Amino acid sequence: KNEVEQSPQNLTAQEGEFITINCSYSVGISALHWLQQHPGGGIVSLFMLSSGKKKHGRLIATINIQEKHSSLHITASHPRDSAVYICAVKGSNYQLIWGAGTKLIIKP
Amino acid sequence: DADVTQTPRNRITKTGKRIMLECSQTKGHDRMYWYRQDPGLGLRLIYYSFDVKDINKGEISDGYSVSRQAQAKFSLSLESAIPNQTALYFCATSDLGGGYTFGSGTRLTVV
């Protein structure tokens, strides 16, 4: 079993829909990252959080440390949000443990 | 200019050839990393460096070597490339607060 599990692996939705991507982990962490990988391959850091909730524009990330679970939400989704969203956790050795990613497609 | 620059962006090389991937950064971060990404898998750490005199193996360092020439430069070498090293390679930096910045990636194909 992977230490970081994301669900779903693939998600297709219509423009305007509310999107939720989930990340569960099985190790103790000091922080959790959400990143976005564009179709061209580039990776952009979206959030780093260790508790609670963060919001940036239409993106919201939450984390529940007790349940070892985080969610990334996208409100009013748009085709330009189409990308792979990756969850990564920083474990006790300060290295990142990566999820396999969720491929999101938003149709106009 | 990008904060983390990788060169080349794409490279096709033959089995057995030596190849170097270069990474330079303007973030001023001490910590630098090399990752590889294969389809359907998460990024895997090859090597990392916390400062110029510090080099550490990651989970998949076999077949790779690195050089930290300066705070801003961290290069990855494949001494004798093999086809299963075909992948997308990323260089990244991080600050002490844990924020990461990634390069645009190098797509390497070994034929």
XYZ file of N, CA, C and O in Angstrom:
876
model
N 0.856 -1.192 0.000
C 0.000 0.000 0.000
C 0.883 1.230 0.000
O 1.853 1.324 0.743
N 0.572 2.186 -0.909
C 1.343 3.404 -0.956
C 1.098 4.244 0.282
O 0.017 4.220 0.874
N 2.117 5.005 0.656
C 1.999 5.854 1.837
C 1.115 7.066 1.574
O 0.595 7.657 2.520
N 0.986 7.456 0.317
C 0.122 8.574 -0.055
C -0.810 8.097 -1.166
O -0.354 7.682 -2.224
N -2.084 8.140 -0.889
C -3.094 7.680 -1.847
C -3.987 8.848 -2.246
O -4.512 9.562 -1.379
N -4.171 9.012 -3.535
C -5.062 10.049 -4.034
C -6.278 9.416 -4.692
O -6.184 8.357 -5.312
N -7.391 10.124 -4.584
C -8.601 9.678 -5.285
C -9.409 10.891 -5.717
O -9.420 11.919 -5.025
N -10.065 10.810 -6.875
C -9.941 9.704 -7.822
C -8.638 9.822 -8.613
O -7.935 10.813 -8.519
N -8.323 8.804 -9.396
C -7.151 8.865 -10.267
C -7.426 9.755 -11.460
O -6.532 10.452 -11.948
N -8.663 9.702 -11.948
C -9.088 10.506 -13.085
C -10.439 11.120 -12.772
O -11.285 10.468 -12.157
N -10.645 12.340 -13.211
C -11.902 13.031 -12.970
C -12.215 13.921 -14.155
O -11.389 14.759 -14.537
N -13.381 13.718 -14.735
C -13.856 14.570 -15.819
C -15.134 15.253 -15.361
O -16.022 14.594 -14.815
N -15.209 16.548 -15.530
C -16.363 17.314 -15.070
C -16.682 18.411 -16.069
O -15.876 18.740 -16.946
N -17.858 18.977 -15.923
C -18.274 20.084 -16.778
C -17.845 21.406 -16.149
O -17.768 21.540 -14.913
N -17.603 22.356 -17.007
C -17.257 23.697 -16.545
C -18.282 24.195 -15.532
O -19.490 24.048 -15.721
N -17.794 24.785 -14.460
C -18.679 25.322 -13.430
C -18.891 24.401 -12.245
O -19.339 24.859 -11.186
N -18.568 23.123 -12.410
C -18.789 22.187 -11.322
C -17.798 22.408 -10.181
O -16.684 22.905 -10.379
N -18.227 22.015 -8.990
C -17.378 22.031 -7.795
C -16.578 20.725 -7.777
O -17.146 19.653 -7.867
N -15.265 20.856 -7.663
C -14.367 19.697 -7.762
C -13.746 19.398 -6.405
O -13.322 20.319 -5.691
N -13.674 18.128 -6.069
C -12.973 17.703 -4.855
C -12.001 16.581 -5.201
O -12.394 15.589 -5.821
N -10.772 16.740 -4.788
C -9.741 15.710 -4.934
C -9.242 15.380 -3.531
O -9.010 16.274 -2.724
N -9.118 14.103 -3.275
C -8.779 13.644 -1.930
C -7.379 13.054 -1.851
O -6.876 12.480 -2.816
N -6.793 13.179 -0.663
C -5.459 12.640 -0.403
C -5.444 12.056 1.002
O -5.786 12.748 1.967
N -5.089 10.792 1.089
C -4.937 10.142 2.390
C -3.511 9.657 2.532
O -2.898 9.214 1.556
N -2.993 9.719 3.740
C -1.610 9.320 3.952
C -1.519 8.486 5.220
O -2.390 8.553 6.101
N -0.463 7.702 5.305
C -0.370 6.742 6.410
C 0.825 6.990 7.318
O 1.072 6.216 8.238
N 1.567 8.069 7.060
C 2.760 8.352 7.850
C 2.576 9.650 8.625
O 1.708 10.456 8.294
N 3.402 9.823 9.639
C 3.399 11.106 10.333
C 4.020 12.164 9.451
O 4.986 11.903 8.746
N 3.429 13.337 9.439
C 3.929 14.362 8.532
C 4.144 15.672 9.262
O 3.560 15.930 10.313
N 4.999 16.503 8.663
C 5.157 17.862 9.172
C 4.424 18.865 8.282
O 4.123 19.969 8.727
N 4.153 18.462 7.048
C 3.430 19.355 6.145
C 2.904 18.549 4.971
O 3.401 17.460 4.668
N 1.890 19.106 4.317
C 1.329 18.478 3.115
C 1.288 19.526 2.014
O 0.952 20.690 2.257
N 1.672 19.092 0.826
C 1.705 19.985 -0.325
C 0.667 19.551 -1.348
O 0.463 18.344 -1.567
N 0.051 20.528 -1.973
C -0.728 20.289 -3.190
C -0.017 21.024 -4.331
O 0.348 22.199 -4.201
N 0.167 20.291 -5.432
C 0.851 20.854 -6.587
C 0.016 20.588 -7.827
O -0.824 19.677 -7.864
N 0.269 21.396 -8.841
C -0.445 21.271 -10.108
C 0.579 21.038 -11.210
O 1.574 21.773 -11.307
N 0.337 20.019 -12.020
C 1.211 19.757 -13.155
C 0.429 19.984 -14.428
O -0.567 19.314 -14.698
N 0.911 20.928 -15.222
C 0.232 21.284 -16.451
C 0.497 20.245 -17.536
O 1.476 19.495 -17.459
N -0.344 20.224 -18.564
C -0.136 19.269 -19.654
C 1.264 19.341 -20.257
O 1.796 18.340 -20.714
N 1.876 20.492 -20.242
C 3.234 20.607 -20.774
C 4.297 20.043 -19.855
O 5.466 19.946 -20.241
N 3.912 19.687 -18.618
C 4.843 19.031 -17.707
C 5.265 19.855 -16.517
O 5.695 19.304 -15.515
N 5.172 21.189 -16.589
C 5.638 22.022 -15.494
C 4.849 21.805 -14.214
O 3.648 21.521 -14.240
N 5.520 21.907 -13.082
C 4.888 21.696 -11.776
C 4.888 22.999 -11.002
O 5.923 23.663 -10.889
N 3.726 23.321 -10.459
C 3.564 24.548 -9.685
C 3.048 24.191 -8.304
O 2.101 23.403 -8.178
N 3.661 24.749 -7.292
C 3.188 24.523 -5.935
C 1.946 25.364 -5.682
O 1.950 26.576 -5.931
N 0.875 24.736 -5.195
C -0.373 25.446 -4.919
C -0.486 25.814 -3.445
O -0.783 26.955 -3.098
N -0.305 24.817 -2.605
C -0.466 25.028 -1.167
C 0.540 24.185 -0.400
O 0.913 23.103 -0.824
N 0.939 24.704 0.740
C 1.612 23.908 1.751
C 0.856 24.152 3.047
O 0.659 25.307 3.432
N 0.382 23.085 3.669
C -0.374 23.280 4.903
C -0.076 22.189 5.910
O 0.276 21.067 5.552
N -0.176 22.545 7.153
C 0.051 21.596 8.237
C -1.162 21.495 9.151
O -1.210 20.622 10.014
N -2.125 22.384 8.961
C -3.369 22.310 9.738
C -4.413 23.187 9.074
O -4.071 24.113 8.320
N -5.678 22.876 9.351
C -6.759 23.764 8.955
C -7.016 23.852 7.473
O -7.161 22.856 6.782
N -7.073 25.080 7.002
C -7.585 25.346 5.665
C -6.845 26.544 5.082
O -6.486 27.475 5.785
N -6.606 26.470 3.751
C -6.048 27.619 3.042
C -6.848 27.841 1.771
O -7.360 26.897 1.169
N -6.921 29.112 1.377
C -7.703 29.473 0.185
C -6.875 30.405 -0.677
O -6.212 31.317 -0.182
N -6.923 30.123 -1.983
C -6.269 31.018 -2.933
C -7.132 31.065 -4.182
O -7.192 30.104 -4.948
N -7.811 32.177 -4.343
C -8.711 32.301 -5.493
C -9.826 31.280 -5.414
O -10.542 31.198 -4.416
N -9.944 30.470 -6.456
C -11.005 29.443 -6.478
C -10.547 28.110 -5.870
O -11.293 27.140 -5.873
N -9.348 28.063 -5.376
C -8.802 26.836 -4.805
C -8.838 26.889 -3.285
O -8.513 27.919 -2.683
N -9.258 25.766 -2.707
C -9.300 25.641 -1.245
C -8.667 24.313 -0.882
O -8.993 23.285 -1.483
N -7.774 24.329 0.097
C -7.169 23.087 0.576
C -7.450 22.961 2.060
O -7.345 23.933 2.808
N -7.820 21.756 2.469
C -8.072 21.478 3.881
C -7.266 20.270 4.303
O -6.912 19.415 3.482
N -6.988 20.187 5.574
C -6.288 19.029 6.098
C -6.837 18.677 7.469
O -7.145 19.563 8.266
N -7.002 17.372 7.697
C -7.415 16.852 9.000
C -6.297 15.946 9.485
O -6.147 14.829 8.996
N -5.501 16.455 10.396
C -4.321 15.721 10.848
C -4.712 14.418 11.546
O -4.065 13.381 11.362
N -5.775 14.460 12.342
C -6.193 13.259 13.085
C -6.603 12.147 12.132
O -6.288 10.972 12.349
N -7.294 12.517 11.064
C -7.764 11.509 10.110
C -6.748 11.254 9.013
O -6.975 10.399 8.144
N -5.639 12.001 8.978
C -4.599 11.846 7.947
C -5.218 11.965 6.558
O -5.045 11.092 5.687
N -5.897 13.064 6.367
C -6.631 13.256 5.122
C -6.627 14.735 4.744
O -6.732 15.621 5.598
N -6.496 14.973 3.448
C -6.558 16.334 2.932
C -7.428 16.341 1.684
O -7.529 15.331 0.985
N -8.064 17.460 1.445
C -8.844 17.640 0.225
C -8.452 18.938 -0.456
O -8.105 19.922 0.200
N -8.505 18.889 -1.779
C -8.329 20.077 -2.606
C -9.650 20.314 -3.322
O -10.170 19.401 -3.970
N -10.191 21.513 -3.173
C -11.452 21.856 -3.823
C -11.207 22.952 -4.852
O -10.403 23.858 -4.630
N -11.936 22.850 -5.950
C -11.933 23.908 -6.956
C -13.377 24.349 -7.146
O -14.252 23.527 -7.480
N -13.628 25.623 -6.913
C -14.980 26.143 -7.126
C -15.077 26.744 -8.528
O -14.071 27.206 -9.087
N -16.271 26.697 -9.092
C -16.520 27.270 -10.422
C -15.439 26.830 -11.408
O -14.751 27.658 -12.022
N -15.279 25.530 -11.574
C -14.181 24.992 -12.383
C -14.239 25.502 -13.827
O -15.317 25.810 -14.376
N -13.069 25.567 -14.422
C -12.897 26.124 -15.760
C -11.961 25.212 -16.539
O -11.095 24.560 -15.946
N -12.120 25.157 -17.878
C -11.215 24.290 -18.654
C -9.731 24.526 -18.379
O -8.932 23.593 -18.446
N -9.353 25.750 -18.031
C -7.925 25.989 -17.749
C -7.460 25.332 -16.450
O -6.264 25.294 -16.170
N -8.404 24.814 -15.664
C -8.025 24.059 -14.462
C -7.605 22.631 -14.796
O -7.135 21.897 -13.912
N -7.792 22.228 -16.036
C -7.420 20.872 -16.447
C -5.921 20.676 -16.265
O -5.106 21.424 -16.802
N -5.576 19.685 -15.474
C -4.179 19.439 -15.118
C -4.135 18.179 -14.266
O -5.173 17.587 -13.957
N -2.936 17.792 -13.886
C -2.779 16.737 -12.885
C -2.496 17.409 -11.549
O -1.622 18.269 -11.453
N -3.247 17.023 -10.535
C -3.085 17.581 -9.197
C -2.427 16.536 -8.310
O -2.877 15.389 -8.241
N -1.351 16.939 -7.670
C -0.507 16.006 -6.934
C -0.472 16.398 -5.463
O -0.298 17.570 -5.127
N -0.630 15.410 -4.623
C -0.493 15.566 -3.181
C 0.864 14.995 -2.776
O 1.261 13.928 -3.259
N 1.577 15.690 -1.928
C 2.862 15.188 -1.432
C 2.973 15.544 0.044
O 2.597 16.644 0.444
N 3.501 14.617 0.837
C 3.625 14.878 2.267
C 5.098 14.879 2.649
O 5.918 14.144 2.083
N 5.412 15.720 3.608
C 6.773 15.773 4.120
C 6.818 14.953 5.394
O 6.173 15.286 6.380
N 7.573 13.856 5.343
C 7.654 12.949 6.465
C 8.734 13.337 7.453
O 9.301 14.424 7.394
N 9.055 12.394 8.316
C 9.982 12.677 9.408
C 11.402 12.918 8.916
O 12.208 13.542 9.588
N 11.744 12.403 7.738
C 13.092 12.607 7.216
C 13.167 13.846 6.318
O 14.139 14.035 5.604
N 12.137 14.658 6.361
C 12.057 15.925 5.640
C 11.978 15.769 4.131
O 12.023 16.752 3.416
N 11.876 14.533 3.650
C 11.708 14.343 2.213
C 10.240 14.225 1.862
O 9.416 13.817 2.682
N 9.914 14.579 0.634
C 8.534 14.510 0.179
C 8.192 13.098 -0.276
O 8.976 12.457 -0.975
N 7.027 12.635 0.116
C 6.460 11.382 -0.377
C 5.294 11.772 -1.264
O 4.367 12.462 -0.825
N 5.345 11.293 -2.502
C 4.426 11.800 -3.521
C 3.281 10.838 -3.790
O 3.474 9.620 -3.866
N 2.089 11.404 -3.970
C 0.998 10.637 -4.531
C 1.177 10.523 -6.036
O 2.010 11.219 -6.625
N 0.380 9.659 -6.638
C 0.502 9.415 -8.070
C -0.214 10.468 -8.906
O -0.039 10.506 -10.117
N -1.026 11.307 -8.258
C -1.690 12.382 -8.986
C -3.111 12.057 -9.382
O -3.495 10.886 -9.507
N -3.893 13.102 -9.569
C -5.261 13.003 -10.078
C -5.338 13.820 -11.348
O -5.062 15.021 -11.343
N -5.719 13.166 -12.430
C -5.839 13.866 -13.706
C -7.234 14.448 -13.828
O -8.223 13.714 -13.832
N -7.318 15.750 -13.906
C -8.594 16.458 -13.974
C -8.792 17.036 -15.361
O -7.907 17.727 -15.888
N -9.939 16.759 -15.939
C -10.329 17.356 -17.220
C -11.635 18.098 -17.004
O -12.617 17.511 -16.525
N -11.647 19.368 -17.344
C -12.865 20.179 -17.255
C -13.324 20.476 -18.683
O -12.607 21.126 -19.452
N -14.512 20.024 -19.003
C -15.047 20.224 -20.346
C -15.871 21.504 -20.401
O -16.600 21.811 -19.469
N -15.733 22.241 -21.523
C -16.505 23.494 -21.648
C -18.000 23.203 -21.800
O -18.407 22.131 -22.216
N 13.025 35.615 -16.521
C 13.686 34.318 -16.462
C 13.051 33.471 -15.368
O 12.605 33.990 -14.346
N 13.014 32.161 -15.602
C 12.439 31.257 -14.624
C 13.324 31.211 -13.383
O 14.535 31.386 -13.441
N 12.673 30.941 -12.236
C 13.426 30.840 -10.986
C 14.325 29.613 -10.981
O 15.400 29.626 -10.397
N 13.835 28.522 -11.572
C 14.606 27.285 -11.661
C 14.639 26.896 -13.142
O 13.585 26.650 -13.734
N 15.812 26.860 -13.709
C 15.983 26.618 -15.133
C 16.672 25.289 -15.349
O 17.740 25.033 -14.788
N 16.041 24.453 -16.179
C 16.629 23.163 -16.517
C 17.018 23.163 -17.990
O 16.273 23.641 -18.836
N 18.173 22.590 -18.269
C 18.591 22.406 -19.656
C 19.189 21.018 -19.821
O 19.858 20.512 -18.901
N 18.931 20.349 -20.956
C 18.017 20.768 -22.007
C 16.565 20.510 -21.622
O 16.303 19.890 -20.603
N 15.611 20.962 -22.412
C 14.199 20.675 -22.174
C 13.847 19.282 -22.682
O 13.031 18.586 -22.082
N 14.460 18.904 -23.771
C 14.238 17.584 -24.360
C 15.574 17.035 -24.847
O 16.414 17.787 -25.329
N 15.726 15.721 -24.711
C 16.979 15.125 -25.175
C 16.717 13.682 -25.545
O 16.068 12.939 -24.803
N 17.218 13.308 -26.703
C 17.203 11.907 -27.113
C 18.657 11.463 -27.171
O 19.483 12.114 -27.813
N 18.974 10.367 -26.527
C 20.340 9.885 -26.504
C 20.363 8.377 -26.707
O 19.341 7.697 -26.539
N 21.523 7.865 -27.044
C 21.641 6.435 -27.294
C 22.102 5.698 -26.041
O 22.798 6.257 -25.190
N 21.734 4.448 -25.980
C 22.162 3.585 -24.881
C 23.682 3.597 -24.770
O 24.386 3.494 -25.777
N 24.158 3.761 -23.523
C 25.591 3.754 -23.283
C 26.244 5.123 -23.271
O 27.386 5.265 -22.816
N 25.546 6.128 -23.744
C 26.103 7.471 -23.778
C 26.041 8.117 -22.396
O 25.170 7.823 -21.586
N 26.978 9.020 -22.150
C 26.960 9.821 -20.935
C 26.178 11.089 -21.226
O 26.356 11.713 -22.272
N 25.324 11.461 -20.307
C 24.528 12.665 -20.497
C 24.424 13.430 -19.187
O 24.391 12.840 -18.109
N 24.434 14.746 -19.303
C 24.313 15.599 -18.134
C 23.092 16.493 -18.275
O 22.879 17.113 -19.326
N 22.303 16.550 -17.226
C 21.176 17.474 -17.155
C 21.550 18.576 -16.167
O 22.032 18.287 -15.065
N 21.306 19.806 -16.567
C 21.741 20.907 -15.723
C 20.567 21.660 -15.118
O 19.483 21.729 -15.706
N 20.811 22.202 -13.952
C 19.792 22.954 -13.236
C 20.447 24.162 -12.591
O 21.468 24.027 -11.902
N 19.849 25.314 -12.795
C 20.327 26.519 -12.119
C 19.139 27.261 -11.529
O 18.031 27.194 -12.054
N 19.372 27.951 -10.417
C 18.267 28.629 -9.735
C 18.669 30.027 -9.284
O 19.829 30.293 -8.994
N 17.676 30.895 -9.266
C 17.870 32.264 -8.802
C 17.091 32.528 -7.514
O 16.918 33.679 -7.118
N 16.599 31.460 -6.888
C 15.799 31.606 -5.669
C 16.668 31.892 -4.433
O 16.147 32.343 -3.410
N 17.927 31.563 -4.526
C 18.773 31.710 -3.350
C 18.574 30.606 -2.319
O 18.976 30.731 -1.165
N 17.934 29.513 -2.754
C 17.682 28.401 -1.833
C 18.920 27.526 -1.701
O 19.626 27.269 -2.668
N 19.155 27.037 -0.493
C 20.267 26.113 -0.290
C 19.916 24.688 -0.740
O 20.782 23.935 -1.145
N 18.659 24.328 -0.645
C 18.259 22.938 -0.878
C 17.850 22.724 -2.324
O 16.998 23.449 -2.841
N 18.456 21.710 -2.936
C 18.131 21.388 -4.320
C 17.927 19.885 -4.469
O 18.518 19.091 -3.724
N 17.101 19.505 -5.438
C 16.670 18.112 -5.586
C 16.627 17.742 -7.067
O 16.352 18.582 -7.921
N 16.833 16.469 -7.340
C 16.529 15.901 -8.646
C 15.523 14.766 -8.457
O 15.723 13.865 -7.642
N 14.440 14.847 -9.255
C 13.394 13.825 -9.254
C 13.232 13.272 -10.666
O 13.510 13.957 -11.648
N 12.715 12.041 -10.740
C 12.255 11.549 -12.031
C 10.784 11.174 -11.912
O 10.309 10.764 -10.827
N 10.097 11.345 -13.024
C 8.678 11.021 -13.077
C 8.440 10.048 -14.214
O 8.826 10.302 -15.359
N 7.797 8.939 -13.895
C 7.387 7.962 -14.885
C 5.872 7.935 -14.945
O 5.200 8.198 -13.934
N 5.321 7.611 -16.112
C 3.862 7.639 -16.261
C 3.155 6.809 -15.199
O 3.521 5.669 -14.941
N 2.149 7.391 -14.557
C 1.346 6.677 -13.567
C 1.981 6.567 -12.200
O 1.364 6.020 -11.274
N 3.194 7.087 -12.058
C 3.878 7.014 -10.767
C 4.105 8.413 -10.213
O 4.185 9.380 -10.970
N 4.227 8.491 -8.896
C 4.611 9.752 -8.293
C 6.071 10.067 -8.564
O 6.832 9.219 -9.024
N 6.471 11.294 -8.292
C 7.879 11.659 -8.459
C 8.736 10.850 -7.496
O 8.344 10.585 -6.357
N 9.892 10.452 -7.970
C 10.811 9.709 -7.117
C 12.121 10.474 -7.012
O 12.640 10.975 -8.012
N 12.649 10.533 -5.797
C 13.827 11.336 -5.513
C 15.090 10.588 -5.916
O 15.318 9.445 -5.504
N 15.937 11.260 -6.688
C 17.183 10.645 -7.149
C 18.333 11.057 -6.220
O 19.032 10.210 -5.669
N 18.546 12.346 -6.091
C 19.567 12.905 -5.212
C 19.060 14.230 -4.667
O 18.228 14.886 -5.270
N 19.613 14.615 -3.521
C 19.317 15.930 -2.991
C 20.550 16.496 -2.305
O 21.459 15.773 -1.907
N 20.528 17.823 -2.181
C 21.676 18.534 -1.616
C 21.157 19.668 -0.754
O 20.360 20.481 -1.219
N 21.607 19.732 0.483
C 21.141 20.781 1.385
C 22.084 21.979 1.413
O 21.745 23.023 1.947
N 23.298 21.795 0.915
C 24.163 22.930 0.649
C 25.285 22.443 -0.260
O 25.320 21.280 -0.640
N 26.210 23.318 -0.594
C 27.210 23.013 -1.614
C 28.051 21.788 -1.248
O 28.434 21.005 -2.115
N 28.305 21.566 0.013
C 29.167 20.451 0.424
C 28.361 19.229 0.850
O 28.929 18.270 1.396
N 27.078 19.254 0.612
C 26.203 18.175 1.084
C 25.502 17.519 -0.102
O 24.775 18.176 -0.838
N 25.750 16.225 -0.299
C 25.114 15.456 -1.365
C 24.555 14.183 -0.740
O 25.265 13.500 0.008
N 23.311 13.874 -1.044
C 22.665 12.703 -0.448
C 21.932 11.899 -1.507
O 21.308 12.469 -2.408
N 22.001 10.577 -1.378
C 21.257 9.718 -2.289
C 19.779 9.714 -1.910
O 19.418 9.718 -0.740
N 18.958 9.671 -2.944
C 17.533 9.494 -2.744
C 17.168 8.038 -2.892
O 18.013 7.149 -2.781
N 15.897 7.774 -3.191
C 15.444 6.386 -3.241
C 15.876 5.644 -4.500
O 15.883 4.415 -4.512
N 16.257 6.354 -5.574
C 16.598 5.666 -6.819
C 17.888 6.229 -7.412
O 17.937 6.617 -8.563
N 18.960 6.256 -6.659
C 20.191 6.896 -7.116
C 21.059 6.023 -8.025
O 21.955 6.546 -8.703
N 20.817 4.721 -8.069
C 21.665 3.845 -8.885
C 21.620 4.254 -10.347
O 20.558 4.438 -10.934
N 22.803 4.383 -10.941
C 22.898 4.758 -12.351
C 22.986 6.252 -12.574
O 23.128 6.703 -13.721
N 22.932 7.022 -11.492
C 22.983 8.488 -11.567
C 24.094 9.019 -10.661
O 24.470 8.377 -9.689
N 24.587 10.199 -10.991
C 25.484 10.926 -10.104
C 25.137 12.407 -10.207
O 24.459 12.830 -11.152
N 25.559 13.172 -9.211
C 25.252 14.603 -9.216
C 26.488 15.389 -8.845
O 27.451 14.874 -8.279
N 26.412 16.679 -9.151
C 27.465 17.614 -8.781
C 26.815 18.923 -8.381
O 25.968 19.451 -9.116
N 27.191 19.444 -7.213
C 26.680 20.749 -6.772
C 27.837 21.736 -6.926
O 28.682 21.904 -6.051
N 27.844 22.379 -8.065
C 28.984 23.226 -8.429
C 28.975 24.550 -7.662
O 30.017 25.181 -7.489
N 27.812 24.975 -7.249
C 27.641 26.244 -6.553
C 26.268 26.193 -5.905
O 25.481 25.279 -6.164
N 25.976 27.191 -5.069
C 24.656 27.193 -4.457
C 23.566 27.164 -5.524
O 22.522 26.536 -5.355
N 23.825 27.804 -6.641
C 22.786 27.958 -7.652
C 22.768 26.848 -8.687
O 21.874 26.824 -9.523
N 23.713 25.937 -8.674
C 23.816 24.952 -9.750
C 23.909 23.530 -9.216
O 24.728 23.236 -8.343
N 23.087 22.661 -9.805
C 23.024 21.261 -9.371
C 22.794 20.436 -10.623
O 21.734 20.515 -11.229
N 23.788 19.644 -11.027
C 23.657 18.899 -12.269
C 23.525 17.406 -11.991
O 24.072 16.888 -11.007
N 22.808 16.746 -12.879
C 22.559 15.301 -12.782
C 23.195 14.622 -13.982
O 22.990 15.058 -15.116
N 23.959 13.558 -13.732
C 24.606 12.837 -14.825
C 24.154 11.385 -14.864
O 23.955 10.757 -13.821
N 23.979 10.920 -16.085
C 23.776 9.502 -16.339
C 25.061 9.030 -16.999
O 25.368 9.432 -18.126
N 25.852 8.228 -16.292
C 27.168 7.872 -16.785
C 27.090 6.992 -18.032
O 27.892 7.116 -18.949
N 26.126 6.100 -18.060
C 25.934 5.199 -19.203
C 24.432 4.960 -19.328
O 23.879 4.067 -18.683
N 23.798 5.782 -20.126
C 22.339 5.780 -20.187
C 21.783 4.438 -20.665
O 22.370 3.770 -21.545
N 20.659 4.053 -20.069
C 19.949 2.838 -20.479
C 18.483 3.190 -20.728
O 17.977 4.176 -20.181
N 17.796 2.388 -21.554
C 16.422 2.735 -21.928
C 15.468 2.934 -20.747
O 14.570 3.771 -20.831
N 15.641 2.207 -19.639
C 14.679 2.403 -18.542
C 14.941 3.675 -17.749
O 14.251 3.953 -16.760
N 15.903 4.476 -18.196
C 16.080 5.811 -17.642
C 15.315 6.863 -18.449
O 15.392 8.053 -18.164
N 14.585 6.400 -19.446
C 13.680 7.287 -20.174
C 12.597 7.767 -19.210
O 11.880 6.956 -18.621
N 12.508 9.067 -19.031
C 11.576 9.631 -18.054
C 11.585 11.146 -18.177
O 12.339 11.731 -18.958
N 10.730 11.754 -17.376
C 10.713 13.208 -17.223
C 11.458 13.535 -15.934
O 11.145 12.986 -14.881
N 12.470 14.386 -16.033
C 13.307 14.708 -14.885
C 13.038 16.134 -14.426
O 12.981 17.055 -15.247
N 12.890 16.284 -13.120
C 12.646 17.599 -12.548
C 13.724 17.961 -11.538
O 14.109 17.157 -10.700
N 14.159 19.194 -11.623
C 14.984 19.801 -10.596
C 14.073 20.673 -9.736
O 13.115 21.279 -10.245
N 14.337 20.719 -8.446
C 13.528 21.550 -7.560
C 14.412 22.157 -6.488
O 15.494 21.640 -6.182
N 13.965 23.269 -5.943
C 14.626 23.881 -4.800
C 13.598 24.045 -3.685
O 12.386 24.044 -3.937
N 14.088 24.181 -2.471
C 13.167 24.487 -1.381
C 13.841 25.424 -0.389
O 15.064 25.425 -0.233
N 12.989 26.213 0.259
C 13.487 27.095 1.304
C 13.336 26.413 2.659
O 12.782 25.323 2.754
N 13.825 27.043 3.687
C 13.779 26.431 5.014
C 12.347 26.274 5.509
O 12.062 25.418 6.334
N 11.442 27.089 4.974
C 10.042 26.972 5.359
C 9.342 25.826 4.674
O 8.207 25.495 5.006
N 10.002 25.199 3.712
C 9.438 24.024 3.056
C 8.758 24.292 1.731
O 8.195 23.396 1.129
N 8.771 25.536 1.269
C 8.167 25.837 -0.018
C 9.056 25.384 -1.169
O 10.257 25.625 -1.148
N 8.476 24.719 -2.138
C 9.226 24.162 -3.258
C 8.986 24.971 -4.531
O 7.886 25.456 -4.784
N 10.040 25.036 -5.361
C 9.942 25.600 -6.696
C 10.545 24.593 -7.661
O 11.657 24.097 -7.423
N 9.812 24.310 -8.742
C 10.231 23.294 -9.686
C 10.680 23.916 -10.996
O 10.144 24.945 -11.428
N 11.633 23.260 -11.635
C 11.961 23.581 -13.003
C 10.899 23.036 -13.941
O 9.976 22.339 -13.518
N 11.036 23.342 -15.217
C 10.031 22.946 -16.204
C 10.168 21.503 -16.652
O 9.318 21.002 -17.366
N 11.234 20.859 -16.227
C 11.401 19.459 -16.561
C 12.271 19.238 -17.777
O 12.363 20.089 -18.674
N 12.928 18.095 -17.805
C 13.699 17.640 -18.969
C 13.143 16.295 -19.371
O 13.126 15.362 -18.567
N 12.678 16.223 -20.609
C 12.160 14.942 -21.122
C 13.316 14.207 -21.798
O 13.824 14.639 -22.811
N 13.723 13.109 -21.182
C 14.863 12.340 -21.674
C 14.387 11.020 -22.256
O 13.619 10.286 -21.622
N 14.834 10.744 -23.453
C 14.543 9.468 -24.110
C 15.862 8.779 -24.414
O 16.739 9.371 -25.059
N 15.991 7.544 -23.955
C 17.185 6.752 -24.233
C 16.787 5.639 -25.207
O 15.912 4.813 -24.904
N 17.420 5.640 -26.364
C 17.050 4.666 -27.412
C 18.141 3.617 -27.592
O 19.268 3.803 -27.147
